[in-house]
XYZ file of C-alpha atoms in Angstrom:
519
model
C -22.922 -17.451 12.153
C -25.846 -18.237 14.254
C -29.252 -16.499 14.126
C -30.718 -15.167 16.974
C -33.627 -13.283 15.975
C -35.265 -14.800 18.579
C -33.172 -14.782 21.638
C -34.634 -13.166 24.602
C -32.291 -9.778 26.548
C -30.759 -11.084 29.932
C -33.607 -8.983 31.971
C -36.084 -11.154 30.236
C -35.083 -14.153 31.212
C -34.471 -13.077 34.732
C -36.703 -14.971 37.609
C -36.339 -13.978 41.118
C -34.623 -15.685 42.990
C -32.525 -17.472 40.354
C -28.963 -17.705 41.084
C -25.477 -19.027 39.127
C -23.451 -18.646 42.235
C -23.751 -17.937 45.443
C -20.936 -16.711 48.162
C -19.307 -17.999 51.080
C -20.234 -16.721 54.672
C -18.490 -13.519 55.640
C -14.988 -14.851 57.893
C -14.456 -12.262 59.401
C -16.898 -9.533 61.766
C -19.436 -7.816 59.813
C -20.456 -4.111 60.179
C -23.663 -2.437 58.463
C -22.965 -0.868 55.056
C -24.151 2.530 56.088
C -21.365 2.501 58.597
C -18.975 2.004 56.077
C -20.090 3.709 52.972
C -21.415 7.421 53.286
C -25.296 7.967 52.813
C -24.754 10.359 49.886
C -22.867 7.452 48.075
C -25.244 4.656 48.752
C -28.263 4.176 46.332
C -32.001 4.263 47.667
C -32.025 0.503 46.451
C -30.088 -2.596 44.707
C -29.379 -2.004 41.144
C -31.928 -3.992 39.218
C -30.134 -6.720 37.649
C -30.780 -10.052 36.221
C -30.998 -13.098 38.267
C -30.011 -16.169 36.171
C -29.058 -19.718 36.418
C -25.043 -20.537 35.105
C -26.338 -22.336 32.219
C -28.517 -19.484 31.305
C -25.460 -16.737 31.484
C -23.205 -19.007 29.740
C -25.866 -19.934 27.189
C -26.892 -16.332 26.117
C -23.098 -15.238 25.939
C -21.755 -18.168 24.670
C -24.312 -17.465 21.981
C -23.179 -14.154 21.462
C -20.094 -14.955 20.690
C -21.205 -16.940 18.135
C -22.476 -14.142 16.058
C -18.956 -12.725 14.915
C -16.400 -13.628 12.777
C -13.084 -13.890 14.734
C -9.366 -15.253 13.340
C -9.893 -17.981 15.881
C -12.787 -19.434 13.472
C -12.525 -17.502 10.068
C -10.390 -15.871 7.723
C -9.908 -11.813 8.467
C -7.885 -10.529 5.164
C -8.194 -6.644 6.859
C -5.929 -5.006 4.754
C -4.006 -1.560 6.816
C -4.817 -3.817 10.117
C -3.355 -7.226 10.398
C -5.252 -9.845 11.664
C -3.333 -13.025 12.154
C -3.511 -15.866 14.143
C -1.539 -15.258 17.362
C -0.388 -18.570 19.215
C -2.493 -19.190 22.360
C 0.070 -19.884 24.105
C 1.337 -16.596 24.434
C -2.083 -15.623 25.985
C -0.920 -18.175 28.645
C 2.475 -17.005 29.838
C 0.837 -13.215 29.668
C -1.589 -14.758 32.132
C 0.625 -16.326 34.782
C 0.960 -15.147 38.385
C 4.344 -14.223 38.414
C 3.309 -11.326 35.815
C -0.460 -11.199 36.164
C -0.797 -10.682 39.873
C 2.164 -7.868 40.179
C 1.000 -4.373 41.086
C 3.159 -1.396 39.798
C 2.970 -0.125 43.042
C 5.412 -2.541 44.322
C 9.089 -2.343 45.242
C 11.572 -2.657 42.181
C 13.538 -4.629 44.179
C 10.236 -7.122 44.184
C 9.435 -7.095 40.039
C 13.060 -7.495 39.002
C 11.330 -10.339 36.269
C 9.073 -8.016 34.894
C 11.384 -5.025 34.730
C 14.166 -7.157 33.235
C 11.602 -8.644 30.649
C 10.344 -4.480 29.859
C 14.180 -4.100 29.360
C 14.788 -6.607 26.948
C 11.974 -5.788 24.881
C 13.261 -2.115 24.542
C 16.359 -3.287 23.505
C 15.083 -6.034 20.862
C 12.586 -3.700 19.496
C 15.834 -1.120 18.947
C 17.867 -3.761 17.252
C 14.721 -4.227 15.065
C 14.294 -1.161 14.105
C 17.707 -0.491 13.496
C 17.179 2.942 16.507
C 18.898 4.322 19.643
C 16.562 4.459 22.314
C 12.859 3.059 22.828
C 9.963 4.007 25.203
C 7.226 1.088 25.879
C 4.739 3.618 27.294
C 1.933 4.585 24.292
C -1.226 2.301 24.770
C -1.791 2.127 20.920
C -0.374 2.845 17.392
C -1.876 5.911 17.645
C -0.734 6.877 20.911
C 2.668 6.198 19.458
C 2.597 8.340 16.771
C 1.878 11.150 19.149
C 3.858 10.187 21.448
C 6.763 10.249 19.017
C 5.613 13.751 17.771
C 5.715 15.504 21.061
C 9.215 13.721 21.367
C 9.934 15.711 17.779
C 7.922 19.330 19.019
C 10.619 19.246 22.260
C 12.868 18.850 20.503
C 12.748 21.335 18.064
C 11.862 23.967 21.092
C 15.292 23.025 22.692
C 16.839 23.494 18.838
C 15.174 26.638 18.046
C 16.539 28.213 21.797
C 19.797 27.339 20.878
C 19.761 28.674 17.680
C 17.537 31.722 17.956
C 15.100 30.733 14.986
C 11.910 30.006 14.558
C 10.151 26.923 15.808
C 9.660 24.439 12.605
C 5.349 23.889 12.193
C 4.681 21.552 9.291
C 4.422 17.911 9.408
C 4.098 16.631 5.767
C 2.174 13.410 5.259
C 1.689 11.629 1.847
C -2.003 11.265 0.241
C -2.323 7.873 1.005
C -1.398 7.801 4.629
C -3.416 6.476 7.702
C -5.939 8.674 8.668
C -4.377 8.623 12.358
C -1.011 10.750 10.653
C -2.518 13.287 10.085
C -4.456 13.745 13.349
C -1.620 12.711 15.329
C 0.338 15.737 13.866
C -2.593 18.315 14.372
C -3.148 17.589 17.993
C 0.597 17.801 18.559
C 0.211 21.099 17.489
C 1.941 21.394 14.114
C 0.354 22.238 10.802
C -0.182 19.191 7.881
C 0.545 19.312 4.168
C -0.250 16.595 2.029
C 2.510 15.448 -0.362
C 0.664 13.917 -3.106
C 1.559 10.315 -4.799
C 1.784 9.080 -8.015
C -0.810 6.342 -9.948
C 2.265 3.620 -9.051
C 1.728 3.817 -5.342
C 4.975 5.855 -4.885
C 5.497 9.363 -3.771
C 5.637 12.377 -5.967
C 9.048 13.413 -5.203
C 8.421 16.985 -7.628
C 5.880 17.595 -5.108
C 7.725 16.451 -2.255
C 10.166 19.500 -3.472
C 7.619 21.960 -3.514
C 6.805 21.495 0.250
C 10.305 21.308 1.510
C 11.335 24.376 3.624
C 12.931 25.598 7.110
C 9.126 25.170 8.275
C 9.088 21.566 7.864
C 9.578 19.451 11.311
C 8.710 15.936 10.527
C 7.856 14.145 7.435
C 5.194 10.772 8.101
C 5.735 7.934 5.872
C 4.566 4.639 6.059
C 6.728 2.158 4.664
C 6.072 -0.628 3.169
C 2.885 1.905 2.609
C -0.839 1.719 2.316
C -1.044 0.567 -1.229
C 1.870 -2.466 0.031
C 4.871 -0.972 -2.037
C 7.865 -0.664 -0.995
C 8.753 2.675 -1.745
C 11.546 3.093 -4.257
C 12.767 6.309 -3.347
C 12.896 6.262 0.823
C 16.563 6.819 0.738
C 16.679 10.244 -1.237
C 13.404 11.022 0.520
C 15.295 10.985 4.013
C 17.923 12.627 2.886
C 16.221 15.586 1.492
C 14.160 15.756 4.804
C 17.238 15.764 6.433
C 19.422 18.297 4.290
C 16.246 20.314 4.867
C 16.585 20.235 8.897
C 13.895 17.670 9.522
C 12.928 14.360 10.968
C 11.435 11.416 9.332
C 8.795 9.509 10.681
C 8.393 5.734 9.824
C 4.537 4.609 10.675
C 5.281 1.141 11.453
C 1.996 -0.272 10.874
C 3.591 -2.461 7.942
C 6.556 -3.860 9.746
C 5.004 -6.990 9.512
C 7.175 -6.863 5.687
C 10.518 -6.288 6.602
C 11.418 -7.946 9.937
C 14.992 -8.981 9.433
C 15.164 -7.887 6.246
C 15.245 -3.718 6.291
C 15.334 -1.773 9.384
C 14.055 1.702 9.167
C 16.719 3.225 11.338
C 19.223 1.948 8.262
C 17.503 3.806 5.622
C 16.460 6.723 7.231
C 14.125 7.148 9.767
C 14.635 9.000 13.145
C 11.776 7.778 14.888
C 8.818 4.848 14.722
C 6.141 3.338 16.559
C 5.081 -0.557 16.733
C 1.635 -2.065 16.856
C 2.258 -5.394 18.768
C -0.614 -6.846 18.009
C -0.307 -6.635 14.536
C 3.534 -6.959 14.266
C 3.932 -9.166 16.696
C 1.507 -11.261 18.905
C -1.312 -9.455 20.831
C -5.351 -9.368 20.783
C -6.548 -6.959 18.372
C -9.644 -5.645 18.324
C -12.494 -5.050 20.432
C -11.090 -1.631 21.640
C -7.924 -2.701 23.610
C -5.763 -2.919 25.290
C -3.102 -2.146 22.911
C 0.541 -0.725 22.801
C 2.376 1.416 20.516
C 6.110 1.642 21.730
C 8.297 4.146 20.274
C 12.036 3.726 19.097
C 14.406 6.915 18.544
C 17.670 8.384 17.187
C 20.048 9.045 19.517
C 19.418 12.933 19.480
C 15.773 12.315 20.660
C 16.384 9.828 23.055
C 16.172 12.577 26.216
C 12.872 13.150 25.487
C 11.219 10.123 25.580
C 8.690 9.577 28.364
C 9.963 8.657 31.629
C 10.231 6.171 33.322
C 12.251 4.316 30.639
C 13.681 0.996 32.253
C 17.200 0.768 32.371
C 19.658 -2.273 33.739
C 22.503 -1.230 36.664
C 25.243 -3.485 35.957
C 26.522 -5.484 39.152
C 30.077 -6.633 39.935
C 32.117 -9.173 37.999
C 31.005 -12.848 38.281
C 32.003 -15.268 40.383
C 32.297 -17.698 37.689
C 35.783 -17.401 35.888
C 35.710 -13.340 36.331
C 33.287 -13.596 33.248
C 30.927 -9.993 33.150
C 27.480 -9.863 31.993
C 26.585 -9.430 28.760
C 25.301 -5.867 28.633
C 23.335 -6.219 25.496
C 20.849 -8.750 25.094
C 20.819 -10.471 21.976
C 18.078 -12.250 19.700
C 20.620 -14.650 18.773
C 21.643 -15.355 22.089
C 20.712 -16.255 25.783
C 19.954 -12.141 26.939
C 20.289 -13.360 30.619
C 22.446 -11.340 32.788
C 24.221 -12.125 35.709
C 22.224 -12.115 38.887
C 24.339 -9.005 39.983
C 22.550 -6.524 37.716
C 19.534 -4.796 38.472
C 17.174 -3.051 36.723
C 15.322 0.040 37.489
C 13.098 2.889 36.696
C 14.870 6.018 35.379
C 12.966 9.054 36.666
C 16.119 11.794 36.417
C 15.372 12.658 32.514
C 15.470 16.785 32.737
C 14.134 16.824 28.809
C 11.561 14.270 29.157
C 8.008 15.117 27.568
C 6.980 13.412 30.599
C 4.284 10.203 31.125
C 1.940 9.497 28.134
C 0.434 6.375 30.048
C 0.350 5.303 33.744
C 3.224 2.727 35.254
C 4.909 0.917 32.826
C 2.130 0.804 29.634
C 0.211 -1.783 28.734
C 2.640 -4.923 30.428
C 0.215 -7.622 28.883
C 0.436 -7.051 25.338
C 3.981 -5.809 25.736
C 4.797 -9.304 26.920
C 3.118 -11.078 24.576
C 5.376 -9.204 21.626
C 8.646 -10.489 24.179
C 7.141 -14.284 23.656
C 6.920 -13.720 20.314
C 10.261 -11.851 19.590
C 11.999 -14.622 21.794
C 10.270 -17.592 19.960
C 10.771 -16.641 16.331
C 14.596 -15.359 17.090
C 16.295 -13.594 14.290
C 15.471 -16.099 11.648
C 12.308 -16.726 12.487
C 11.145 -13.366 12.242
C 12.398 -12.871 9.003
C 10.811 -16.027 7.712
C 7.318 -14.286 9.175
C 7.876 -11.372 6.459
C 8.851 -13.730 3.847
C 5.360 -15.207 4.433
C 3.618 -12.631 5.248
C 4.648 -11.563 1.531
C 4.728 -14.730 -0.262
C 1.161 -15.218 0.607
C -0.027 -11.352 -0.248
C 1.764 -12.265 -3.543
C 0.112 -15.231 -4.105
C -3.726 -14.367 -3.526
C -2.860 -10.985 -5.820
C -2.207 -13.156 -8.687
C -4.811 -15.171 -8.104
C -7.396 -11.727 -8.045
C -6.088 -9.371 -10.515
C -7.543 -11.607 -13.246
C -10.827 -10.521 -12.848
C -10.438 -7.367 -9.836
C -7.204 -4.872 -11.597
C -4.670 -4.120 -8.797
C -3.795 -0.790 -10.088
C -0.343 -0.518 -8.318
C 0.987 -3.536 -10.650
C 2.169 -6.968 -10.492
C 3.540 -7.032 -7.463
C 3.394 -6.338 -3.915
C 5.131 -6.655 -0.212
C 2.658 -7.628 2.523
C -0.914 -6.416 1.028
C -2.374 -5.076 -2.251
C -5.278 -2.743 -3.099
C -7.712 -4.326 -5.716
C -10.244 -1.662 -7.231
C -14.255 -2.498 -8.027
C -13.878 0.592 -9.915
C -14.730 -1.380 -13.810
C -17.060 -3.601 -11.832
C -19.430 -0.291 -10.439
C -19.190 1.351 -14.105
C -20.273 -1.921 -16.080
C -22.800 -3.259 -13.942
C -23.455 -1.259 -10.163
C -21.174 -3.628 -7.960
C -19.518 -1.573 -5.563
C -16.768 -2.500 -3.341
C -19.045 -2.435 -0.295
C -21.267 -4.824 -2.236
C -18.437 -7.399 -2.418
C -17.601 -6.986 0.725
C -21.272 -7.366 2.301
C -21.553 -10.604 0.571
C -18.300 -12.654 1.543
C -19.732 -12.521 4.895
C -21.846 -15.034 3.638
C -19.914 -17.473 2.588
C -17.534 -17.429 6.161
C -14.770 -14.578 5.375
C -14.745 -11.425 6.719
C -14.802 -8.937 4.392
C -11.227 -6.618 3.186
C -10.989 -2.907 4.116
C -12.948 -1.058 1.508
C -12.440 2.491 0.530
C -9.169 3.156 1.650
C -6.826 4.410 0.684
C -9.010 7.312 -1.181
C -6.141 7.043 -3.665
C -7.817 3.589 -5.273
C -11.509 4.548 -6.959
C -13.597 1.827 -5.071
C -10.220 0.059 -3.196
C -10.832 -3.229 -1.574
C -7.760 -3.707 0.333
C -6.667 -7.016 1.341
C -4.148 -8.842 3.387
C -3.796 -12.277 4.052
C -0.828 -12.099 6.812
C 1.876 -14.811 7.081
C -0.157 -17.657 9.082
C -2.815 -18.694 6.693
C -2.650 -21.874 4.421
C -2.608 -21.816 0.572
C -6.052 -23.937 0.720
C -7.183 -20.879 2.532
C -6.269 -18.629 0.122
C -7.517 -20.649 -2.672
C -11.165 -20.971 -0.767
C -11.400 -16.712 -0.250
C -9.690 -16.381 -4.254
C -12.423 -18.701 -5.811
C -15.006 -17.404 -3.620
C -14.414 -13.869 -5.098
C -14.091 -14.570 -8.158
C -17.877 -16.150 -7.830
C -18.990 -13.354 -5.607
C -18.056 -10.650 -8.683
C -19.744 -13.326 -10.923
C -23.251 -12.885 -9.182
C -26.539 -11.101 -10.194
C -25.963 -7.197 -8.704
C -29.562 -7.466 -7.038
C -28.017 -10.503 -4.861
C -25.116 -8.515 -4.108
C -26.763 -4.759 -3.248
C -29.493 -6.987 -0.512
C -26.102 -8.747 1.111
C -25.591 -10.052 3.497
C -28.546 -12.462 3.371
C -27.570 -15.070 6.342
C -26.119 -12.307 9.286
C -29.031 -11.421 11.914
C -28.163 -7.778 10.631
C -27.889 -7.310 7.252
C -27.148 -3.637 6.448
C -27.007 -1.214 9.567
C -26.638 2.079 8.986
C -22.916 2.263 10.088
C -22.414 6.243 10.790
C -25.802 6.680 12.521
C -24.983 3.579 14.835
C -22.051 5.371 15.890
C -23.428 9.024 16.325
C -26.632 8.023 17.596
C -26.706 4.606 19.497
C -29.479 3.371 21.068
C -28.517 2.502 24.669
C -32.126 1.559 25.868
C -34.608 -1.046 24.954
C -38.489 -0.671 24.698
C -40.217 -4.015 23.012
C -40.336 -6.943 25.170
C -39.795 -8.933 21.676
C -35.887 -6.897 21.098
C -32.881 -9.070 20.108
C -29.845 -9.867 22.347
């Protein structure tokens, strides 16, 4: 990472004058601005911006850049939030005209490519997840959760007028879920309990019991979950939701375990989200965009926002009589005949309604389609395999010298503890983590889950190399070897060493003062 203590703002380097590029004469008749524009919308004067050579913009920003760590230039074992390499290739295809330059405004009659790509990835993403029905609208994980949750509060209305009874309330997460459950369930307007787990990582099915009543609506469970077990008892746990009168919700944050080997629709869930860009292929980071589609039982499937995309099936084929294959299949070519259709479905009386405008977020959507279509069945399977091989592979490698409370083994991450290491000799997790960033690797998540006493979490996804692994593994173990006075004053080599995080956020600084500031 490259210091740039001394690196002058933009407005500071400005000259007048000083251009990087500089337009075209107007083709076509010109009219005054004020004729245009109305004077109560047109400012007093030009904004005051920078004038710069190109070198000097692509300098200063190409500098920038250079001051994080990325997956494009160093490891990112983020534990809860995959960060893989994604192939760039997929960045291409999301970025040629034929998709790019489409406006949802158009005709469907003129976007028949796009819409029969949308409906192909709502039907792969079902077969994945072992569901019904799918909606590609929610713009993040998040959003998806919500999303799925107002699916659940509709339907339980419509249940609760048929039957006479009261509406169900309570949502019932377990201790060591994503923070996002929780708040997802609140502003969806239901009530949460916390269901607590046990020291193994599993859930505490006694107290599961306790919490089980005609109140309960939809139990959240992440599975694989937070601490990266598999949980033993998801079966029994679905079907006591169920017996109960409720729906289970599978986070699918960690589906990056199981593609092609479990699908949550098989062992008991009734509705899910995706994160593409973890899952599958997609930018993460920076803020977005992002997706979060939603797959469904059957029974929930007329709530789901609308539009969903749906194929009209054209007349036999010419060739032979043979019909189109109305399914499309990972194993297979999914191409239809070039009789069908496909088409925005509007007429969905039970529909919560939009969550997101046109179609969701089409980039990242299609992205996950390249990705789904390269890997095929197989290959997504062999993705998990990795994905866990590797997790399993850097936790033996740790728990020598930082205890994995959870055990021996894992599925696609594992929570390590500093707990021994702050008692003994005042290394904290945060410590550890601060100081990696010297040596290259971006540090784990620390302090979550709140279940794990100083929890580093890390995961080391399915597309990094075992000399990678060994490089972060020996590095830690030196890193927890070190002086604690070189650890609390880390990191020493960022530009930044130790902001305060929380204030940052609550109280940024938007304006500069000293002529001598930082970039």
């Amino acid at each position: 990472m490259r210091n740039t203590r001394d690196t002058k703002l933009l407005f500071e380097l400005s000259e007048a004058g000083r251009r990087a590029h500089r337009l075209p004469a107007c083709d076509v008749p010109e009219r005054p601005v004020s004729e245009l524009v109305p004077a109560n919308m047109l400012a007093a004067e030009p904004p005051a911006l920078p004038e710069l050579s190109e070198p000097q913009v692509v300098r200063h920003f190409a500098n920038l850049s250079q001051l994080n760590i990325s997956v494009d230039t160093h490891f990112y074992p983020l534990g809860s939030c995959t960060m893989k390499y994604n192939p760039k290739r997929n960045e291409r295809i999301a970025r040629l005209p034929g998709f790019a330059d489409l406006h949802p405004y158009q005709p469907e009659s003129t976007i028949q490519g796009m819409l029969q790509m949308l409906y192909e990835l709502q039907e792969y993403l079902q077969e994945i997840s072992g569901l019904d029905a799918c909606s590609l609208q929610p713009a993040a994980g998040a959003h998806g959760e919500l999303t799925a949750l107002w699916v659940a509060a509709a339907y339980f209305r419509d249940e609760s007028l048929k039957t006479g009874g009261e509406r169900r309330t309570k949502v019932l997460v377990p201790d060591s879920a994503h923070g996002t459950n929780p708040a997802s369930a609140s502003m969806a307007g239901f009530t949460t309990v916390t269901v607590k787990t046990l020291t193994s990582g599993a859930l505490d099915m006694d107290d599961l019991a306790r919490h089980l009543d005609d109140e309960v609506a939809v139990f959240m469970i992440t599975n694989p979950n937070t601490v990266g077990i598999f949980e033993p008892n998801m079966r029994e746990i679905a079907d006591r939701i169920h017996q109960a009168g409720g729906l289970v919700y599978l986070d699918g944050a960690n589906m990056n375990a199981i593609l092609g080997i479990a699908r949550p629709g098989d062992f008991g869930a009734d509705m899910q989200h995706y994160n593409p860009h973890k899952t599958f292929s997609g930018p993460h980071g920076g803020g977005g965009p992002g997706a979060g589609p939603i797959c469904v039982t059957e029974k929930l499937a007329p709530y789901l926002p609308t539009p969903v995309v749906v194929r009209v099936e054209g007349r036999e084929s010419r060739v032979e009589g043979q019909k189109s294959n109305p399914t499309p299949s990972l194993a297979l070519d999914p191409r239809p005949s070039t009789l069908d259709r496909y088409a925005l479905d509007y007429a969905r009386p039970q529909s919560i309604g939009r969550v997101r405008a046109f179609f969701g977020n089409v980039g990242v959507l299609l992205r996950a389609y390249c990705y789904i279509r390269t890997h095929g069945p197989d290959g997504l399977r062999r993705v998990s395999e990795n994905a866990v091989l590797n997790a399993n592979y850097l936790l033996s490698r740790v728990k020598h010298f930082l205890p994995v409370p959870q055990g021996d083994r894992c599925m696609h991450e594992f929570v390590a503890s500093a707990s021994k290491l702050k008692s003994d000799k005042g290394i904290a997790a945060m410590d550890i983590a601060k100081r990696l960033l010297d040596f290259g690797f971006h540090a784990p998540t620390v302090y979550f889950p709140l279940s794990v006493k100083e929890a580093i979490m890390i995961e080391p996804t399915e597309t990094e190399s075992k000399e990678t692994l060994d490089a972060f593994a020996e590095t830690l173990f030196n890193v927890v070897g070190e002086a604690p006075d070189v650890l609390h004053d880390a990191p020493h080599t960022t530009t930044i060493s130790r902001p305060d995080d929380v204030r940052a956020a609550r109280q940024p600084v938007l304006t500069y003062k000293s002529s001598n500031a930082t970039a």
